[in-house]
Amino acid sequence: MKKYVILIVIISSILIALAFFFFAPAKFEFKKGKTIELNYGEKYKEPGFKVTKFGKDYTEKVKIENKINFKKIGEYEIIYKVKINGITFKDKRIVKVIDKEKPIITLNGEKNITICPQTEYKEEGYKAVDDYDKDITSKVKTTKQDNKIIYYVKDSSGNKSQIIRTITKEDKTAPNITLSGNKAITLYLGSTWKESGYKAIDNCDNDITSNVVISGSVNTNKIGSYKITYTVKDKSGNQTIVERIVKIINKPISTNSSSTKKGVIYLTFDDGPNEGTTNIILDILKEEGVKATFFVTNKGPDYLIKREYNEGHTVALHTASHNYATVYKSVNDYYNDLFKVQDRVKRITGQTSKIIRFPGGSSNTISKRYSKGIMTTLTKDVVNKGYKYYDWNIDSDDAGSTTTSTGVYNNVIKYLSKNRSNMILMHDIKPHTRDALKNIIRYGKNNGYTFEKITMSTPMITHGVNN
Ligand code: ZN
């Protein structure tokens, strides 16, 4: 009896030991752990594993079942199976396919926008795209915060994105003023000046023509250059100023062309003589072999008048004082003044000159201030007394706003004409005239003009009388 018991115990122990040996589990070891996260779209790559049982390596015999769908977010299992001595052992790894990518928001239009004050920003649109959810534009939430618009979106996996658009309200662009008509206008003395119009447009305020402030005025009865200023400001204080220049000049002079010589230039110099200019002018005339006419006053040294006469020029009379208040006070006052310079010339040259030029020309209006109608009287009376008076048909403007030799030169040659006599008004007291003279003479010579001095047989060139 005892023997059986012992036998049974022994057999049972052997069976248990065998069973333990065969059924004891294999040992699975996984590199990188039993749970792996895989980014959506990423391919699974086996990180490696090892299977052993009682120290023996069965890794080579393992079969793997892999049912991962990379294109779908979820949890997948990879089954590792191995058959050892007819018994199958298995283990698994969990693979989580997840979406970690943030959606991308794109804005139509600029990210930082400047708009006019007093206007509202009009949304230009946006788009949100997620790698997994695709178009999620409809899920975008927009919020306004101060001068910012915040665009926010979350994908189905909870990944968040936001983008900010900044709206700046300011106007740094000045308005634009456009003038109708020319920016530089030339009108004749006594004509009418009428504003030819303007327009002011601002990038933010649109038409602000009614805000334009005009300053400056034009006196069409006075020769000169007048500036009219147009100023406008937009609501943001940006200012624009433009200018228009209106130049009032003497009327063109109509002369009796049939009796005058064509293509002749009469160089005439008023208000001298004057040390420093007249002497140089005489030098140039001598060099160039050209004769001219000097309408002298009582100013300057005698020797220059003597030179004018000796060198073959015409010494003519302009009045002694050249003072409008004195000269045009009355007909008698005019003659008294004229006789004074006539006497001076006679004393220096021995000649009685009867060639005259009225201060301001016969068309002057300044004489109105001192004696109404005096020019009407004088222009007839001097002729009756045997004088000849000469105005001009080209004004060099050297006593006006022209103060450079280039300016004097241009004013003269611009109006030279071959179809008439050219009576040029200049002043030998002006340095810019002195400096322009040589070029004027050269131009005349090169273009076939001849130069003459005024004599008693030169036909009068006269303006219309305005007083
Ligand atoms: Zn003068």
mmCIF file of C-alpha atoms in Angstrom, residues 78-463:
data_model
loop_
_atom_site.group_PDB
_atom_site.id
_atom_site.type_symbol
_atom_site.label_atom_id
_atom_site.label_comp_id
_atom_site.label_asym_id
_atom_site.label_seq_id
_atom_site.Cartn_x
_atom_site.Cartn_y
_atom_site.Cartn_z
ATOM 1 C CA ILE A 78 -0.114 43.490 -33.279
ATOM 2 C CA ILE A 79 -0.220 39.802 -32.353
ATOM 3 C CA TYR A 80 3.035 37.907 -31.890
ATOM 4 C CA LYS A 81 2.629 34.054 -31.988
ATOM 5 C CA VAL A 82 5.105 31.284 -31.477
ATOM 6 C CA LYS A 83 4.641 27.443 -31.410
ATOM 7 C CA ILE A 84 6.926 25.628 -29.017
ATOM 8 C CA ASN A 85 6.646 21.856 -28.704
ATOM 9 C CA GLY A 86 3.178 21.918 -30.178
ATOM 10 C CA ILE A 87 1.915 24.579 -27.859
ATOM 11 C CA THR A 88 1.115 28.113 -29.155
ATOM 12 C CA PHE A 89 2.102 31.129 -27.093
ATOM 13 C CA LYS A 90 1.132 34.680 -27.953
ATOM 14 C CA ASP A 91 1.433 38.301 -26.824
ATOM 15 C CA LYS A 92 0.430 41.646 -28.254
ATOM 16 C CA ARG A 93 1.549 45.162 -28.677
ATOM 17 C CA ILE A 94 -0.908 48.107 -28.806
ATOM 18 C CA VAL A 95 -0.402 50.687 -31.566
ATOM 19 C CA LYS A 96 -2.305 53.943 -31.238
ATOM 20 C CA VAL A 97 -2.705 55.870 -34.523
ATOM 21 C CA ILE A 98 -3.163 59.456 -33.461
ATOM 22 C CA ASP A 99 -3.291 62.975 -35.061
ATOM 23 C CA LYS A 100 -0.788 65.334 -33.497
ATOM 24 C CA GLU A 101 -0.666 67.825 -36.392
ATOM 25 C CA LYS A 102 -2.241 71.241 -35.859
ATOM 26 C CA PRO A 103 -4.664 72.538 -38.462
ATOM 27 C CA ILE A 104 -3.386 75.363 -40.674
ATOM 28 C CA ILE A 105 -5.284 78.649 -40.985
ATOM 29 C CA THR A 106 -4.581 80.832 -43.999
ATOM 30 C CA LEU A 107 -5.892 84.381 -44.406
ATOM 31 C CA ASN A 108 -7.026 86.055 -47.579
ATOM 32 C CA GLY A 109 -5.526 89.529 -47.794
ATOM 33 C CA GLU A 110 -2.747 90.956 -45.644
ATOM 34 C CA LYS A 111 -2.060 89.837 -42.108
ATOM 35 C CA ASN A 112 -1.361 93.416 -41.028
ATOM 36 C CA ILE A 113 -3.762 95.835 -42.604
ATOM 37 C CA THR A 114 -3.960 99.611 -42.561
ATOM 38 C CA ILE A 115 -7.360 101.106 -43.245
ATOM 39 C CA CYS A 116 -8.730 104.623 -43.180
ATOM 40 C CA PRO A 117 -9.956 105.970 -39.835
ATOM 41 C CA GLN A 118 -13.759 105.996 -39.544
ATOM 42 C CA THR A 119 -14.033 102.835 -41.611
ATOM 43 C CA GLU A 120 -14.636 99.236 -40.573
ATOM 44 C CA TYR A 121 -12.559 96.315 -41.731
ATOM 45 C CA LYS A 122 -14.385 94.061 -44.120
ATOM 46 C CA GLU A 123 -13.370 90.447 -43.680
ATOM 47 C CA GLU A 124 -11.515 89.209 -46.713
ATOM 48 C CA GLY A 125 -11.897 85.525 -45.828
ATOM 49 C CA TYR A 126 -9.851 82.632 -44.454
ATOM 50 C CA LYS A 127 -9.417 78.896 -44.698
ATOM 51 C CA ALA A 128 -8.597 76.142 -42.178
ATOM 52 C CA VAL A 129 -7.245 72.802 -43.310
ATOM 53 C CA ASP A 130 -6.316 69.860 -41.096
ATOM 54 C CA ASP A 131 -4.220 66.906 -42.182
ATOM 55 C CA TYR A 132 -6.821 64.468 -40.842
ATOM 56 C CA ASP A 133 -10.119 66.364 -40.840
ATOM 57 C CA LYS A 134 -9.349 68.137 -44.142
ATOM 58 C CA ASP A 135 -11.327 71.387 -44.621
ATOM 59 C CA ILE A 136 -12.523 72.669 -41.244
ATOM 60 C CA THR A 137 -13.056 76.315 -42.284
ATOM 61 C CA SER A 138 -16.592 76.145 -40.919
ATOM 62 C CA LYS A 139 -15.207 75.400 -37.444
ATOM 63 C CA VAL A 140 -13.118 78.592 -37.336
ATOM 64 C CA LYS A 141 -14.160 80.997 -34.602
ATOM 65 C CA THR A 142 -13.282 84.670 -35.005
ATOM 66 C CA THR A 143 -13.107 87.117 -32.130
ATOM 67 C CA LYS A 144 -12.309 90.815 -32.149
ATOM 68 C CA GLN A 145 -9.969 92.183 -29.535
ATOM 69 C CA ASP A 146 -8.907 95.831 -29.736
ATOM 70 C CA ASN A 147 -7.322 96.196 -33.161
ATOM 71 C CA LYS A 148 -6.946 92.455 -33.650
ATOM 72 C CA ILE A 149 -9.035 89.704 -35.171
ATOM 73 C CA ILE A 150 -8.226 86.276 -33.730
ATOM 74 C CA TYR A 151 -9.000 83.230 -35.871
ATOM 75 C CA TYR A 152 -9.172 80.022 -33.802
ATOM 76 C CA VAL A 153 -9.818 76.418 -34.792
ATOM 77 C CA LYS A 154 -9.573 72.966 -33.174
ATOM 78 C CA ASP A 155 -9.418 69.668 -35.065
ATOM 79 C CA SER A 156 -11.236 66.456 -34.042
ATOM 80 C CA SER A 157 -8.151 65.310 -32.115
ATOM 81 C CA GLY A 158 -8.063 68.515 -30.093
ATOM 82 C CA ASN A 159 -5.111 70.139 -31.863
ATOM 83 C CA LYS A 160 -5.533 73.918 -31.774
ATOM 84 C CA SER A 161 -4.373 76.698 -34.081
ATOM 85 C CA GLN A 162 -4.798 80.435 -34.045
ATOM 86 C CA ILE A 163 -3.730 83.294 -36.222
ATOM 87 C CA ILE A 164 -4.083 87.033 -35.693
ATOM 88 C CA ARG A 165 -4.843 89.785 -38.142
ATOM 89 C CA THR A 166 -3.904 93.318 -37.050
ATOM 90 C CA ILE A 167 -6.008 96.226 -38.254
ATOM 91 C CA THR A 168 -4.402 99.670 -38.031
ATOM 92 C CA LYS A 169 -6.635 102.654 -38.585
ATOM 93 C CA GLU A 170 -4.605 105.554 -39.879
ATOM 94 C CA ASP A 171 -4.222 107.884 -42.832
ATOM 95 C CA LYS A 172 -0.747 109.050 -43.646
ATOM 96 C CA THR A 173 -1.411 109.959 -47.251
ATOM 97 C CA ALA A 174 -1.826 113.627 -48.032
ATOM 98 C CA PRO A 175 -4.647 114.760 -50.311
ATOM 99 C CA ASN A 176 -4.036 115.547 -53.933
ATOM 100 C CA ILE A 177 -4.854 118.947 -55.419
ATOM 101 C CA THR A 178 -5.216 119.221 -59.167
ATOM 102 C CA LEU A 179 -5.416 122.614 -60.791
ATOM 103 C CA SER A 180 -7.513 123.158 -63.862
ATOM 104 C CA GLY A 181 -5.670 125.230 -66.402
ATOM 105 C CA ASN A 182 -1.976 125.988 -66.295
ATOM 106 C CA LYS A 183 0.124 126.205 -63.147
ATOM 107 C CA ALA A 184 1.866 129.170 -64.705
ATOM 108 C CA ILE A 185 -0.358 131.714 -66.397
ATOM 109 C CA THR A 186 0.651 134.823 -68.262
ATOM 110 C CA LEU A 187 -1.874 137.601 -68.737
ATOM 111 C CA TYR A 188 -1.698 141.023 -70.301
ATOM 112 C CA LEU A 189 -1.886 144.126 -68.207
ATOM 113 C CA GLY A 190 -5.486 145.222 -67.706
ATOM 114 C CA SER A 191 -7.022 141.872 -68.564
ATOM 115 C CA THR A 192 -9.270 139.864 -66.244
ATOM 116 C CA TRP A 193 -8.033 137.064 -64.037
ATOM 117 C CA LYS A 194 -10.499 134.356 -63.196
ATOM 118 C CA GLU A 195 -9.716 131.294 -61.106
ATOM 119 C CA SER A 196 -9.731 128.376 -63.536
ATOM 120 C CA GLY A 197 -10.652 125.787 -60.947
ATOM 121 C CA TYR A 198 -9.149 123.101 -58.750
ATOM 122 C CA LYS A 199 -10.032 119.811 -57.157
ATOM 123 C CA ALA A 200 -8.852 118.131 -53.949
ATOM 124 C CA ILE A 201 -9.191 114.383 -53.521
ATOM 125 C CA ASP A 202 -8.108 112.472 -50.430
ATOM 126 C CA ASN A 203 -7.535 108.728 -50.218
ATOM 127 C CA CYS A 204 -9.781 108.518 -47.126
ATOM 128 C CA ASP A 205 -11.985 111.616 -47.183
ATOM 129 C CA ASN A 206 -12.696 111.530 -50.932
ATOM 130 C CA ASP A 207 -13.629 114.893 -52.443
ATOM 131 C CA ILE A 208 -12.519 117.703 -50.103
ATOM 132 C CA THR A 209 -12.455 120.461 -52.700
ATOM 133 C CA SER A 210 -14.692 122.583 -50.467
ATOM 134 C CA ASN A 211 -11.991 122.567 -47.759
ATOM 135 C CA VAL A 212 -9.360 124.136 -49.997
ATOM 136 C CA VAL A 213 -8.140 127.478 -48.692
ATOM 137 C CA ILE A 214 -6.873 129.902 -51.307
ATOM 138 C CA SER A 215 -4.487 132.693 -50.477
ATOM 139 C CA GLY A 216 -2.885 135.337 -52.622
ATOM 140 C CA SER A 217 -4.411 137.621 -55.187
ATOM 141 C CA VAL A 218 -3.727 138.933 -58.648
ATOM 142 C CA ASN A 219 -3.661 142.605 -59.589
ATOM 143 C CA THR A 220 -4.054 142.572 -63.334
ATOM 144 C CA ASN A 221 -3.457 146.320 -63.407
ATOM 145 C CA LYS A 222 0.086 145.962 -62.176
ATOM 146 C CA ILE A 223 2.928 144.196 -63.912
ATOM 147 C CA GLY A 224 4.381 141.462 -61.765
ATOM 148 C CA SER A 225 4.368 137.877 -60.734
ATOM 149 C CA TYR A 226 1.555 136.801 -58.382
ATOM 150 C CA LYS A 227 1.444 133.608 -56.378
ATOM 151 C CA ILE A 228 -1.826 131.920 -55.515
ATOM 152 C CA THR A 229 -1.590 129.202 -52.884
ATOM 153 C CA TYR A 230 -4.074 126.341 -52.528
ATOM 154 C CA THR A 231 -3.960 124.568 -49.175
ATOM 155 C CA VAL A 232 -6.000 121.606 -47.999
ATOM 156 C CA LYS A 233 -5.875 119.267 -44.999
ATOM 157 C CA ASP A 234 -7.539 115.896 -44.624
ATOM 158 C CA LYS A 235 -9.248 114.753 -41.411
ATOM 159 C CA SER A 236 -5.992 113.192 -40.223
ATOM 160 C CA GLY A 237 -4.125 116.450 -40.658
ATOM 161 C CA ASN A 238 -2.147 115.572 -43.766
ATOM 162 C CA GLN A 239 -1.604 118.795 -45.676
ATOM 163 C CA THR A 240 -1.047 119.559 -49.328
ATOM 164 C CA ILE A 241 -0.075 122.912 -50.789
ATOM 165 C CA VAL A 242 0.089 123.737 -54.474
ATOM 166 C CA GLU A 243 0.818 127.036 -56.151
ATOM 167 C CA ARG A 244 -0.167 128.837 -59.260
ATOM 168 C CA ILE A 245 1.870 131.697 -60.636
ATOM 169 C CA VAL A 246 0.070 134.398 -62.564
ATOM 170 C CA LYS A 247 2.349 136.739 -64.428
ATOM 171 C CA ILE A 248 1.041 140.067 -65.628
ATOM 172 C CA ILE A 249 2.962 141.434 -68.574
ATOM 173 C CA ASN A 250 2.706 144.379 -70.941
ATOM 174 C CA LYS A 251 0.429 144.045 -73.915
ATOM 175 C CA PRO A 252 2.195 143.077 -77.117
ATOM 176 C CA ILE A 253 2.771 146.167 -79.113
ATOM 177 C CA SER A 254 1.335 146.583 -82.530
ATOM 178 C CA THR A 255 3.602 148.709 -84.654
ATOM 179 C CA ASN A 256 3.248 150.157 -88.080
ATOM 180 C CA SER A 257 5.239 147.440 -89.782
ATOM 181 C CA SER A 258 5.055 148.851 -93.299
ATOM 182 C CA SER A 259 7.219 151.810 -92.415
ATOM 183 C CA THR A 260 9.775 150.009 -90.255
ATOM 184 C CA LYS A 261 12.753 148.054 -91.426
ATOM 185 C CA LYS A 262 12.416 144.309 -91.153
ATOM 186 C CA GLY A 263 14.948 142.168 -89.343
ATOM 187 C CA VAL A 264 16.519 145.134 -87.556
ATOM 188 C CA ILE A 265 17.392 145.136 -83.893
ATOM 189 C CA TYR A 266 17.449 148.385 -81.955
ATOM 190 C CA LEU A 267 19.292 147.856 -78.692
ATOM 191 C CA THR A 268 18.012 150.556 -76.330
ATOM 192 C CA PHE A 269 19.313 151.208 -72.832
ATOM 193 C CA ASP A 270 17.369 153.296 -70.295
ATOM 194 C CA ASP A 271 18.074 154.935 -66.938
ATOM 195 C CA GLY A 272 21.862 155.328 -67.313
ATOM 196 C CA PRO A 273 24.589 156.103 -67.395
ATOM 197 C CA ASN A 274 26.043 154.065 -64.588
ATOM 198 C CA GLU A 275 29.611 153.350 -63.644
ATOM 199 C CA GLY A 276 30.363 149.611 -63.736
ATOM 200 C CA THR A 277 27.699 148.649 -66.233
ATOM 201 C CA THR A 278 27.449 151.331 -68.953
ATOM 202 C CA ASN A 279 31.237 151.315 -69.510
ATOM 203 C CA ILE A 280 31.306 147.520 -69.982
ATOM 204 C CA ILE A 281 28.283 147.699 -72.288
ATOM 205 C CA LEU A 282 30.150 150.294 -74.357
ATOM 206 C CA ASP A 283 33.194 148.004 -74.498
ATOM 207 C CA ILE A 284 31.074 145.102 -75.781
ATOM 208 C CA LEU A 285 29.321 147.257 -78.389
ATOM 209 C CA LYS A 286 32.729 148.459 -79.586
ATOM 210 C CA GLU A 287 34.101 144.920 -79.816
ATOM 211 C CA GLU A 288 31.059 143.734 -81.721
ATOM 212 C CA GLY A 289 30.881 146.796 -83.965
ATOM 213 C CA VAL A 290 27.255 147.426 -83.001
ATOM 214 C CA LYS A 291 25.536 150.806 -82.477
ATOM 215 C CA ALA A 292 22.863 151.302 -79.856
ATOM 216 C CA THR A 293 20.663 153.962 -78.260
ATOM 217 C CA PHE A 294 20.958 155.278 -74.691
ATOM 218 C CA PHE A 295 17.966 157.040 -73.097
ATOM 219 C CA VAL A 296 19.881 158.866 -70.401
ATOM 220 C CA THR A 297 18.943 160.641 -67.173
ATOM 221 C CA ASN A 298 20.830 163.106 -65.011
ATOM 222 C CA LYS A 299 22.475 160.332 -63.094
ATOM 223 C CA GLY A 300 25.934 158.871 -63.650
ATOM 224 C CA PRO A 301 29.160 160.491 -64.745
ATOM 225 C CA ASP A 302 29.406 162.826 -67.764
ATOM 226 C CA TYR A 303 32.287 160.935 -69.295
ATOM 227 C CA LEU A 304 30.086 157.909 -70.019
ATOM 228 C CA ILE A 305 27.644 160.065 -71.997
ATOM 229 C CA LYS A 306 30.663 161.524 -73.750
ATOM 230 C CA ARG A 307 31.857 158.014 -74.589
ATOM 231 C CA GLU A 308 28.390 156.994 -75.870
ATOM 232 C CA TYR A 309 28.447 159.972 -78.223
ATOM 233 C CA ASN A 310 32.078 159.653 -79.310
ATOM 234 C CA GLU A 311 31.681 155.960 -80.066
ATOM 235 C CA GLY A 312 28.821 156.645 -82.468
ATOM 236 C CA HIS A 313 25.794 155.698 -80.400
ATOM 237 C CA THR A 314 22.632 157.738 -80.103
ATOM 238 C CA VAL A 315 22.315 159.681 -76.882
ATOM 239 C CA ALA A 316 18.559 160.103 -76.329
ATOM 240 C CA LEU A 317 16.472 161.587 -73.513
ATOM 241 C CA HIS A 318 14.543 159.806 -70.756
ATOM 242 C CA THR A 319 13.987 162.792 -68.373
ATOM 243 C CA ALA A 320 16.411 164.039 -65.755
ATOM 244 C CA SER A 321 14.841 162.778 -62.541
ATOM 245 C CA HIS A 322 12.898 159.739 -63.761
ATOM 246 C CA ASN A 323 10.664 160.444 -60.791
ATOM 247 C CA TYR A 324 7.075 159.706 -61.802
ATOM 248 C CA ALA A 325 5.638 162.112 -59.246
ATOM 249 C CA THR A 326 7.719 164.954 -60.630
ATOM 250 C CA VAL A 327 7.673 164.096 -64.302
ATOM 251 C CA TYR A 328 3.948 163.425 -64.613
ATOM 252 C CA LYS A 329 2.712 166.110 -62.232
ATOM 253 C CA SER A 330 1.801 168.314 -65.176
ATOM 254 C CA VAL A 331 2.724 168.947 -68.796
ATOM 255 C CA ASN A 332 4.971 171.826 -67.692
ATOM 256 C CA ASP A 333 6.681 169.718 -65.083
ATOM 257 C CA TYR A 334 7.360 167.090 -67.730
ATOM 258 C CA TYR A 335 9.067 169.555 -70.043
ATOM 259 C CA ASN A 336 11.046 171.155 -67.215
ATOM 260 C CA ASP A 337 12.452 167.755 -66.354
ATOM 261 C CA LEU A 338 13.046 166.827 -69.985
ATOM 262 C CA PHE A 339 14.865 170.095 -70.674
ATOM 263 C CA LYS A 340 17.229 169.457 -67.789
ATOM 264 C CA VAL A 341 18.518 166.261 -69.354
ATOM 265 C CA GLN A 342 18.424 167.785 -72.800
ATOM 266 C CA ASP A 343 20.707 170.556 -71.520
ATOM 267 C CA ARG A 344 23.046 168.054 -69.929
ATOM 268 C CA VAL A 345 23.438 166.133 -73.155
ATOM 269 C CA LYS A 346 23.947 169.353 -75.101
ATOM 270 C CA ARG A 347 26.628 170.439 -72.646
ATOM 271 C CA ILE A 348 28.486 167.116 -73.020
ATOM 272 C CA THR A 349 27.984 166.364 -76.719
ATOM 273 C CA GLY A 350 27.161 169.713 -78.268
ATOM 274 C CA GLN A 351 24.020 168.176 -79.758
ATOM 275 C CA THR A 352 20.353 168.892 -79.021
ATOM 276 C CA SER A 353 18.670 165.532 -78.880
ATOM 277 C CA LYS A 354 14.997 165.289 -79.818
ATOM 278 C CA ILE A 355 14.722 161.525 -79.450
ATOM 279 C CA ILE A 356 12.837 160.653 -76.270
ATOM 280 C CA ARG A 357 11.378 157.814 -74.259
ATOM 281 C CA PHE A 358 8.760 158.437 -71.588
ATOM 282 C CA PRO A 359 9.560 156.961 -68.169
ATOM 283 C CA GLY A 360 7.355 153.839 -67.997
ATOM 284 C CA GLY A 361 6.642 154.128 -71.728
ATOM 285 C CA SER A 362 3.787 155.991 -73.370
ATOM 286 C CA SER A 363 1.391 153.232 -72.276
ATOM 287 C CA ASN A 364 2.114 153.687 -68.557
ATOM 288 C CA THR A 365 -0.799 153.895 -66.153
ATOM 289 C CA ILE A 366 1.183 155.155 -63.174
ATOM 290 C CA SER A 367 0.920 158.738 -64.507
ATOM 291 C CA LYS A 368 -2.834 158.574 -63.720
ATOM 292 C CA ARG A 369 -1.942 158.998 -60.088
ATOM 293 C CA TYR A 370 -0.399 162.412 -60.735
ATOM 294 C CA SER A 371 -2.286 163.787 -63.719
ATOM 295 C CA LYS A 372 -5.210 162.304 -65.468
ATOM 296 C CA GLY A 373 -4.912 162.186 -69.256
ATOM 297 C CA ILE A 374 -1.369 163.556 -69.306
ATOM 298 C CA MET A 375 -0.066 160.835 -71.638
ATOM 299 C CA THR A 376 -2.774 161.612 -74.171
ATOM 300 C CA THR A 377 -1.641 165.225 -74.158
ATOM 301 C CA LEU A 378 2.108 164.601 -74.063
ATOM 302 C CA THR A 379 2.255 161.983 -76.815
ATOM 303 C CA LYS A 380 0.674 164.464 -79.232
ATOM 304 C CA ASP A 381 2.420 167.521 -77.904
ATOM 305 C CA VAL A 382 5.985 166.186 -78.097
ATOM 306 C CA VAL A 383 5.469 165.209 -81.728
ATOM 307 C CA ASN A 384 4.065 168.676 -82.489
ATOM 308 C CA LYS A 385 7.214 170.124 -80.919
ATOM 309 C CA GLY A 386 9.410 168.094 -83.277
ATOM 310 C CA TYR A 387 10.333 165.246 -80.924
ATOM 311 C CA LYS A 388 10.131 161.593 -81.727
ATOM 312 C CA TYR A 389 9.304 159.181 -78.978
ATOM 313 C CA TYR A 390 10.031 155.487 -78.932
ATOM 314 C CA ASP A 391 8.498 152.725 -76.862
ATOM 315 C CA TRP A 392 9.510 149.093 -77.450
ATOM 316 C CA ASN A 393 8.121 145.833 -78.744
ATOM 317 C CA ILE A 394 10.407 143.485 -76.823
ATOM 318 C CA ASP A 395 10.742 143.836 -73.070
ATOM 319 C CA SER A 396 13.852 142.129 -71.687
ATOM 320 C CA ASP A 397 12.160 142.435 -68.266
ATOM 321 C CA ASP A 398 15.576 143.300 -66.821
ATOM 322 C CA ALA A 399 13.978 145.912 -64.550
ATOM 323 C CA GLY A 400 11.178 143.495 -63.635
ATOM 324 C CA SER A 401 11.315 140.016 -62.217
ATOM 325 C CA THR A 402 14.170 138.823 -64.428
ATOM 326 C CA THR A 403 17.414 139.044 -62.524
ATOM 327 C CA THR A 404 19.769 136.707 -64.382
ATOM 328 C CA SER A 405 21.649 137.171 -67.632
ATOM 329 C CA THR A 406 20.183 133.920 -68.970
ATOM 330 C CA GLY A 407 16.710 135.227 -68.202
ATOM 331 C CA VAL A 408 17.370 138.519 -70.002
ATOM 332 C CA TYR A 409 18.840 136.668 -72.971
ATOM 333 C CA ASN A 410 15.852 134.332 -73.234
ATOM 334 C CA ASN A 411 13.283 137.121 -72.906
ATOM 335 C CA VAL A 412 14.915 138.948 -75.811
ATOM 336 C CA ILE A 413 15.598 136.181 -78.296
ATOM 337 C CA LYS A 414 12.212 134.556 -77.726
ATOM 338 C CA TYR A 415 10.400 137.499 -79.297
ATOM 339 C CA LEU A 416 12.839 138.506 -82.016
ATOM 340 C CA SER A 417 11.157 138.553 -85.395
ATOM 341 C CA LYS A 418 12.457 138.931 -88.941
ATOM 342 C CA ASN A 419 9.183 140.461 -90.028
ATOM 343 C CA ARG A 420 9.528 143.740 -88.189
ATOM 344 C CA SER A 421 11.889 146.092 -86.423
ATOM 345 C CA ASN A 422 12.760 144.800 -82.978
ATOM 346 C CA MET A 423 12.913 147.568 -80.412
ATOM 347 C CA ILE A 424 14.402 146.028 -77.303
ATOM 348 C CA LEU A 425 13.915 147.598 -73.895
ATOM 349 C CA MET A 426 16.941 147.149 -71.628
ATOM 350 C CA HIS A 427 18.566 149.068 -68.788
ATOM 351 C CA ASP A 428 22.298 149.755 -68.840
ATOM 352 C CA ILE A 429 22.257 150.096 -65.050
ATOM 353 C CA LYS A 430 21.649 146.342 -64.626
ATOM 354 C CA PRO A 431 24.550 143.883 -64.229
ATOM 355 C CA HIS A 432 22.475 140.993 -65.652
ATOM 356 C CA THR A 433 21.816 143.029 -68.783
ATOM 357 C CA ARG A 434 25.502 143.869 -69.114
ATOM 358 C CA ASP A 435 26.255 140.136 -68.812
ATOM 359 C CA ALA A 436 23.604 139.083 -71.338
ATOM 360 C CA LEU A 437 24.504 141.602 -74.028
ATOM 361 C CA LYS A 438 27.285 139.744 -75.797
ATOM 362 C CA ASN A 439 25.175 136.624 -76.290
ATOM 363 C CA ILE A 440 22.209 138.656 -77.511
ATOM 364 C CA ILE A 441 24.382 140.336 -80.140
ATOM 365 C CA ARG A 442 25.934 136.998 -81.173
ATOM 366 C CA TYR A 443 22.487 135.446 -81.508
ATOM 367 C CA GLY A 444 21.296 138.356 -83.641
ATOM 368 C CA LYS A 445 24.322 138.171 -85.910
ATOM 369 C CA ASN A 446 24.154 134.397 -86.268
ATOM 370 C CA ASN A 447 20.493 134.615 -87.230
ATOM 371 C CA GLY A 448 20.809 137.282 -89.881
ATOM 372 C CA TYR A 449 19.638 140.352 -87.963
ATOM 373 C CA THR A 450 21.210 143.777 -88.375
ATOM 374 C CA PHE A 451 21.755 146.282 -85.562
ATOM 375 C CA GLU A 452 20.895 149.946 -85.832
ATOM 376 C CA LYS A 453 20.727 152.938 -83.554
ATOM 377 C CA ILE A 454 17.671 155.170 -83.472
ATOM 378 C CA THR A 455 17.941 158.344 -85.533
ATOM 379 C CA MET A 456 15.421 161.071 -86.308
ATOM 380 C CA SER A 457 14.510 159.147 -89.454
ATOM 381 C CA THR A 458 13.716 155.937 -87.568
ATOM 382 C CA PRO A 459 9.933 155.403 -87.614
ATOM 383 C CA MET A 460 8.417 155.738 -84.166
ATOM 384 C CA ILE A 461 7.524 152.511 -82.411
ATOM 385 C CA THR A 462 4.795 153.339 -79.942
ATOM 386 C CA HIS A 463 2.411 151.663 -77.519
#
